[in-house]
């Protein structure tokens, strides 16, 4: 019996301050053994429990893509005991990782389809994984047009700035970045995600959306207006979690456990569940 | 008219006249020797209100931080808690109507259980001074005063200290009696430790004591705090359980109204009021203060007097 | 098979040489499960234990693994309990609860090594209830005072003797080793009569309840149900089927351990997000979760009701919030 509670040891190789407010760091972790690296098979949208020895563990969406071999990336906001401890770790420290956990975005099912990916704030992590995966030369041909709408309060709070610049330069991705209020030197759009989505009026087969609850709330009707049916709107839920394997009982929405049956659900699935998340 | 009938009449009137939105009291419980907190919002619902020697919960818990107009059927200890809570800004007195009931003491089901060898009671009748208990193949009569809660046996404030209306005659207060605490104090430190360890080994950390306590209302209790984690969260370590109670009792210094709600709520039968009463006795002896006995005295921890003992300071 | 009651202690003492024997024991006024060395300690004349039988396989607090961090790296040691164990004299409701918990601790993807290893190494001797309490409603909960599901060996109290049945292969094997005498036809008949005729008085009709609750998430019923609830965990911790837990690290300097502790849906912290958002912010949502989990979500997930009718939550609730009444109210709604 494999023990799902035991973390794998990984080495923190990079502790990078991602945002101008310094509240979000991106951690790059390296597997200590080749075997672990090969066994850790994940897909974009999944998460893992990251453990700081002596402090505990907390669940974070995996920000790296399976196409980035040998490492895992997590972008973590400093909010609790574990995330605060993580922020203070020196590069070279050994941490623990339990996962991959949960389901993933249905990338097999999405093959041959055009996609709109919408993200807000620091919930962009598993979306980065997805975009990175699709843009990989081995996979790009499997997917149609790719539109990405990504917003943050101000330019400093956008994650992955180097990558955004690189994506922007590519012809095979339509990247729209937006910030809430005008700032000097900003050349992208200004406006909240729902408004910008309305302006862009994306026409794709599927939409994937991830962000703070209020953004989701106001963007969903826009997507419906744009013609996305509930089975073609894909979302990722967040709930307080502990075990990550569907046993400890706290992350349920109705009879579904967000940690195991989710975190990815279609709007169609969520519409059938109690509104308790 | 008996107390129950008077309660119903007053409650009905208050609800009919729309003087209050809600009357908090007790209704008949689902088991013998049990009543249950009840929330009457219509004159018809007021007919479900009762009064008996089983109205053990402290209803002050249900009137904290409310914005509606509430009347509460309250015994002496409930009112003491409400007075303390008014002083702590947790209850707006203008929205509260206190229907006071002089209380002769509530029955402790745990003592009843011991007195009858813990056979199952299927029927209980209260004839004033005695309880007649019936079960499969037995009938037993117990004197009520023998099976009263410890806190009721020593209660000095049977009659509510403030009220808008009082049902029945005020009862004379009893003399202060801390014999139980004096006996505990007379034990050696090792004996006291052993006693507390034995009691705390039963704790399951369900926090019924904290939740039942009208004065425990911190929005984040220190035991739940994760950063820093002041205390182990598990129940297996007696030291952690004892630490939880110790800090709780210290936090209630000068605030505990000695209602015994914590002990009544404990599903494991831990003798919790011993620790509280020790603190109550100390605060009274050292600072001459008692919580919730009138609206004028400032809370003990908010004052400093020249004659306050300071021998704990260096 | 049959055994005289006065022989039980001797057999338990002997078994305790080879196994960890856990039996109900009277201590400090409470009947609780405890490991015993001497069979005389076992108390089989009891209604039910204070704490439910789940604590044997799923202890209230349990160290999952410990670790030491040093310059060389991290050393981890997990603490899977593999000791061969006999639980003697567990009531059928508690035994049934373990059958229900099996669903939780092994799902299609993961196995809880700690629970399942104990489960595999534990033999359960169930003990029928001749006199169910007035708060018992096991008969309505796909269980009953003489339900044998989950027991490896089952005892029926015939007064001076116990009528003993081997239920599982594991149970039959152990019985074969004990060399007990065969029961007479009269004894067999007496046991059969007790087993079929004893019923728990409390009855709750749960037929169609799951479906009804399924359509009731937004019903005003929930607005008042919780009103008297104090928000403690007496009901959930003493419930044999409640299984929610918390995971926490306890560490000092370079040494630490990960522990899991029972947790409860009645606590606000249970679902509080790091952001401050709480999907179940008050008593209403928490009580709805408690009832829904037992009588709807669990049914949907595992096709069984997560209640065995032991009555502990009824007896131990500080405010007498009676789950039987709550269910009856649900049933009475249009």
Coordinates of C-alpha atoms in Angstrom, one line a residue, chain A:
Chain A
X1 CA 0.0 0.0 0.0
X2 CA 1.4 3.4 -1.0
X3 CA 1.1 5.9 1.8
X4 CA -0.6 9.0 0.3
X5 CA 0.3 11.1 3.4
X6 CA 4.1 10.8 3.0
X7 CA 5.6 13.8 1.1
X8 CA 8.4 13.4 -1.5
X9 CA 11.5 15.4 -0.6
X10 CA 12.3 18.1 -3.1
X11 CA 15.0 20.8 -3.2
X12 CA 14.0 24.5 -3.4
X13 CA 16.2 25.7 -6.3
X14 CA 14.6 29.2 -6.8
X15 CA 12.6 31.5 -4.5
X16 CA 11.6 34.3 -6.8
X17 CA 9.7 37.4 -5.8
X18 CA 7.0 37.5 -8.5
X19 CA 5.1 40.7 -7.7
X20 CA 5.9 44.3 -6.9
X21 CA 4.1 44.0 -3.6
X22 CA 6.4 41.1 -2.8
X23 CA 3.5 39.0 -1.5
X24 CA 3.7 36.4 -4.2
X25 CA 6.8 34.3 -4.7
X26 CA 7.3 31.6 -7.3
X27 CA 9.1 28.6 -6.0
X28 CA 11.0 26.2 -8.3
X29 CA 11.5 22.8 -6.8
X30 CA 13.7 20.1 -8.1
X31 CA 13.2 16.4 -7.6
X32 CA 16.0 14.8 -5.7
X33 CA 15.8 11.5 -7.5
X34 CA 15.3 10.7 -11.2
X35 CA 12.8 8.0 -10.1
X36 CA 10.6 10.5 -8.3
X37 CA 10.7 12.9 -11.2
X38 CA 9.5 10.1 -13.6
X39 CA 6.8 8.9 -11.2
X40 CA 5.3 12.3 -10.6
X41 CA 3.0 12.4 -13.6
X42 CA 0.7 15.3 -13.6
X43 CA -1.4 17.4 -15.9
X44 CA -2.2 21.1 -16.0
X45 CA -4.9 22.0 -13.4
X46 CA -3.7 19.6 -10.7
X47 CA -2.3 20.7 -7.4
X48 CA 0.0 19.4 -4.7
X49 CA 0.5 19.8 -1.0
X50 CA 3.8 21.6 -0.3
X51 CA 5.4 21.0 3.1
X52 CA 7.8 23.1 5.0
X53 CA 9.4 20.8 7.5
X54 CA 8.4 21.9 11.0
X55 CA 5.5 24.1 9.8
X56 CA 3.1 21.9 7.9
X57 CA 1.7 21.7 4.5
X58 CA -0.7 23.6 2.3
X59 CA -2.3 23.0 -1.1
X60 CA -1.1 25.0 -4.2
X61 CA -1.9 24.7 -7.8
X62 CA 1.0 23.5 -9.9
X63 CA 2.2 26.4 -12.0
X64 CA 4.8 24.5 -14.0
X65 CA 3.8 22.4 -17.1
X66 CA 4.6 18.7 -17.4
X67 CA 6.7 19.7 -20.4
X68 CA 9.1 21.3 -18.0
X69 CA 11.0 18.2 -16.9
X70 CA 12.5 17.6 -13.5
X71 CA 11.0 20.5 -11.7
X72 CA 7.8 21.8 -10.2
X73 CA 6.8 25.5 -9.8
X74 CA 4.3 27.0 -7.4
X75 CA 3.4 30.6 -7.1
X76 CA 2.3 31.3 -3.6
X77 CA 0.7 34.3 -1.9
X78 CA 1.8 34.9 1.7
X79 CA -1.4 34.3 3.7
X80 CA -1.0 31.5 6.2
X81 CA 1.6 29.7 8.3
X82 CA 3.0 27.5 5.6
X83 CA 3.0 30.1 2.8
X84 CA 4.7 32.6 5.1
X85 CA 7.3 30.0 6.0
X86 CA 7.8 29.1 2.4
X87 CA 8.5 32.8 1.5
X88 CA 11.3 32.9 4.0
X89 CA 13.0 29.7 2.8
X90 CA 16.6 29.9 1.5
X91 CA 17.3 28.3 -1.9
X92 CA 18.8 24.8 -1.3
X93 CA 16.3 23.9 1.5
X94 CA 14.6 20.6 1.3
X95 CA 10.8 20.7 1.3
X96 CA 8.2 18.0 0.9
X97 CA 5.6 17.6 -1.8
X98 CA 2.6 15.4 -1.9
X99 CA 0.8 14.9 -5.2
X100 CA -0.1 15.3 -7.8
X101 CA -3.6 15.7 -6.4
X102 CA -7.1 16.3 -7.9
X103 CA -8.2 16.2 -11.5
X104 CA -6.9 18.4 -14.3
X105 CA -8.2 20.5 -17.1
X106 CA -9.5 18.1 -19.7
X107 CA -6.7 18.6 -22.2
X108 CA -7.3 15.4 -24.0
X109 CA -10.9 16.3 -24.6
X110 CA -9.8 19.8 -25.8
X111 CA -7.6 18.5 -28.6
X112 CA -8.5 20.0 -31.9
X113 CA -10.5 22.8 -30.2
X114 CA -10.0 26.5 -29.9
X115 CA -9.6 27.9 -26.4
X116 CA -10.1 31.0 -24.4
X117 CA -8.3 31.1 -21.2
X118 CA -9.3 33.8 -18.7
X119 CA -7.4 34.5 -15.5
X120 CA -7.3 37.1 -12.7
X121 CA -4.8 37.9 -10.0
X122 CA -2.7 35.2 -8.7
X123 CA -5.1 32.5 -9.7
X124 CA -3.2 32.4 -12.9
X125 CA -0.9 29.6 -11.8
X126 CA -2.5 26.5 -13.3
X127 CA -3.5 28.6 -16.3
X128 CA 0.2 29.2 -16.9
X129 CA 0.7 25.5 -16.7
X130 CA -2.0 25.0 -19.3
X131 CA -0.7 27.7 -21.7
X132 CA 2.9 26.5 -21.3
X133 CA 1.7 23.0 -22.1
X134 CA -0.3 23.9 -25.2
X135 CA 2.5 26.2 -26.5
X136 CA 5.0 23.4 -26.3
X137 CA 6.1 22.4 -29.8
X138 CA 5.0 18.8 -29.2
X139 CA 1.5 19.9 -28.3
X140 CA 0.7 23.2 -30.2
X141 CA -0.5 21.4 -33.3
X142 CA -3.1 19.5 -31.2
X143 CA -5.0 22.7 -30.3
X144 CA -6.7 25.4 -32.3
X145 CA -6.7 29.2 -31.7
X146 CA -5.6 30.2 -28.2
X147 CA -6.9 33.4 -26.7
X148 CA -5.6 34.4 -23.2
X149 CA -7.2 37.3 -21.2
X150 CA -5.2 38.0 -18.0
X151 CA -5.7 40.8 -15.6
X152 CA -4.3 42.1 -12.4
X153 CA -4.9 45.2 -10.3
X154 CA -1.7 46.9 -11.6
X155 CA 1.2 45.9 -13.8
X156 CA 3.4 45.0 -10.8
X157 CA 0.9 42.3 -9.7
X158 CA 1.0 40.4 -13.0
X159 CA 2.7 37.1 -12.7
X160 CA 5.3 35.7 -15.1
X161 CA 6.1 39.0 -16.7
X162 CA 9.0 37.5 -18.9
X163 CA 6.8 34.8 -20.2
X164 CA 3.9 37.2 -20.9
X165 CA 6.3 39.2 -23.0
X166 CA 7.5 36.0 -24.8
X167 CA 3.9 34.9 -25.5
X168 CA 3.0 38.3 -26.7
X169 CA 5.7 38.0 -29.4
X170 CA 4.4 34.7 -30.7
X171 CA 1.9 34.6 -33.5
X172 CA 0.1 31.5 -32.2
X173 CA -1.4 33.0 -29.1
X174 CA -3.6 36.0 -28.8
X175 CA -2.6 37.5 -25.4
X176 CA -4.7 40.3 -23.8
X177 CA -3.4 41.7 -20.6
X178 CA -5.4 44.2 -18.6
X179 CA -5.1 46.2 -15.4
X180 CA -7.8 47.7 -13.3
X181 CA -6.8 51.4 -13.5
X182 CA -4.6 53.4 -15.8
X183 CA -0.9 53.6 -15.0
X184 CA 1.8 55.5 -16.7
X185 CA 3.8 53.4 -19.2
X186 CA 1.2 50.7 -19.4
X187 CA 0.4 49.8 -23.1
X188 CA -2.1 47.0 -22.5
X189 CA -5.7 47.3 -21.8
X190 CA -7.4 49.0 -18.8
X191 CA -10.5 47.6 -17.3
X192 CA -11.9 44.7 -15.2
X193 CA -11.9 41.2 -16.7
X194 CA -15.6 41.0 -17.3
X195 CA -15.6 44.3 -19.2
X196 CA -12.5 43.4 -21.2
X197 CA -13.9 39.9 -22.0
X198 CA -17.0 41.6 -23.3
X199 CA -14.9 43.9 -25.5
X200 CA -12.8 41.0 -26.8
X201 CA -16.0 38.8 -27.3
X202 CA -13.9 35.6 -27.6
X203 CA -15.3 33.0 -30.0
X204 CA -13.8 29.6 -29.1
X205 CA -15.0 26.1 -28.5
X206 CA -14.1 26.2 -24.8
X207 CA -13.3 28.7 -22.1
X208 CA -11.2 28.0 -19.0
X209 CA -11.6 30.6 -16.3
X210 CA -9.9 31.0 -13.0
X211 CA -9.8 33.9 -10.6
X212 CA -11.3 35.5 -7.5
X213 CA -15.0 34.8 -6.9
X214 CA -16.2 38.2 -7.8
X215 CA -14.4 38.1 -11.1
X216 CA -15.9 34.7 -11.9
X217 CA -19.3 35.9 -10.9
X218 CA -19.3 38.8 -13.4
X219 CA -17.4 37.1 -16.2
X220 CA -19.6 34.0 -16.4
X221 CA -22.7 35.9 -17.8
X222 CA -20.4 37.5 -20.4
X223 CA -19.2 34.1 -21.5
X224 CA -22.7 32.9 -21.8
X225 CA -23.5 35.9 -23.9
X226 CA -20.5 35.1 -26.1
X227 CA -22.1 31.7 -26.8
X228 CA -20.3 29.4 -24.4
X229 CA -22.6 26.7 -23.2
X230 CA -22.2 25.6 -19.5
X231 CA -20.6 22.3 -20.5
X232 CA -17.9 24.4 -22.3
X233 CA -17.0 26.7 -19.5
X234 CA -14.3 25.1 -17.4
X235 CA -13.5 26.4 -13.9
X236 CA -11.3 25.5 -11.0
X237 CA -12.6 25.7 -7.4
X238 CA -10.7 26.5 -4.3
X239 CA -11.7 25.3 -0.8
X240 CA -9.9 24.7 2.4
X241 CA -8.2 21.3 2.2
X242 CA -6.1 19.1 4.4
X243 CA -5.8 15.5 3.2
X244 CA -6.1 16.2 -0.6
X245 CA -7.3 12.7 -1.1
X246 CA -11.1 12.9 -0.4
X247 CA -11.1 11.7 3.2
X248 CA -10.8 14.5 5.7
X249 CA -14.2 15.9 4.8
X250 CA -13.9 19.7 4.7
X251 CA -13.7 20.7 1.0
X252 CA -16.9 19.2 -0.1
X253 CA -19.5 21.0 -2.2
X254 CA -22.5 18.8 -2.0
X255 CA -21.3 15.2 -2.4
X256 CA -18.2 16.2 -4.4
X257 CA -14.9 16.7 -2.8
X258 CA -13.0 19.6 -4.4
X259 CA -9.7 17.9 -3.7
X260 CA -10.4 14.7 -5.4
X261 CA -13.4 15.1 -7.7
X262 CA -12.2 18.6 -8.6
X263 CA -10.8 21.1 -8.4
X264 CA -11.7 21.4 -12.1
X265 CA -15.4 21.4 -12.9
X266 CA -17.5 22.6 -15.8
X267 CA -20.1 25.2 -15.1
X268 CA -22.6 22.6 -16.1
X269 CA -21.4 20.4 -13.2
X270 CA -21.3 23.3 -10.7
X271 CA -24.8 24.4 -11.6
X272 CA -26.0 21.0 -10.3
X273 CA -24.1 21.4 -7.0
X274 CA -25.2 23.5 -3.9
X275 CA -23.9 27.0 -4.1
X276 CA -21.5 26.6 -1.1
X277 CA -18.0 27.5 -2.2

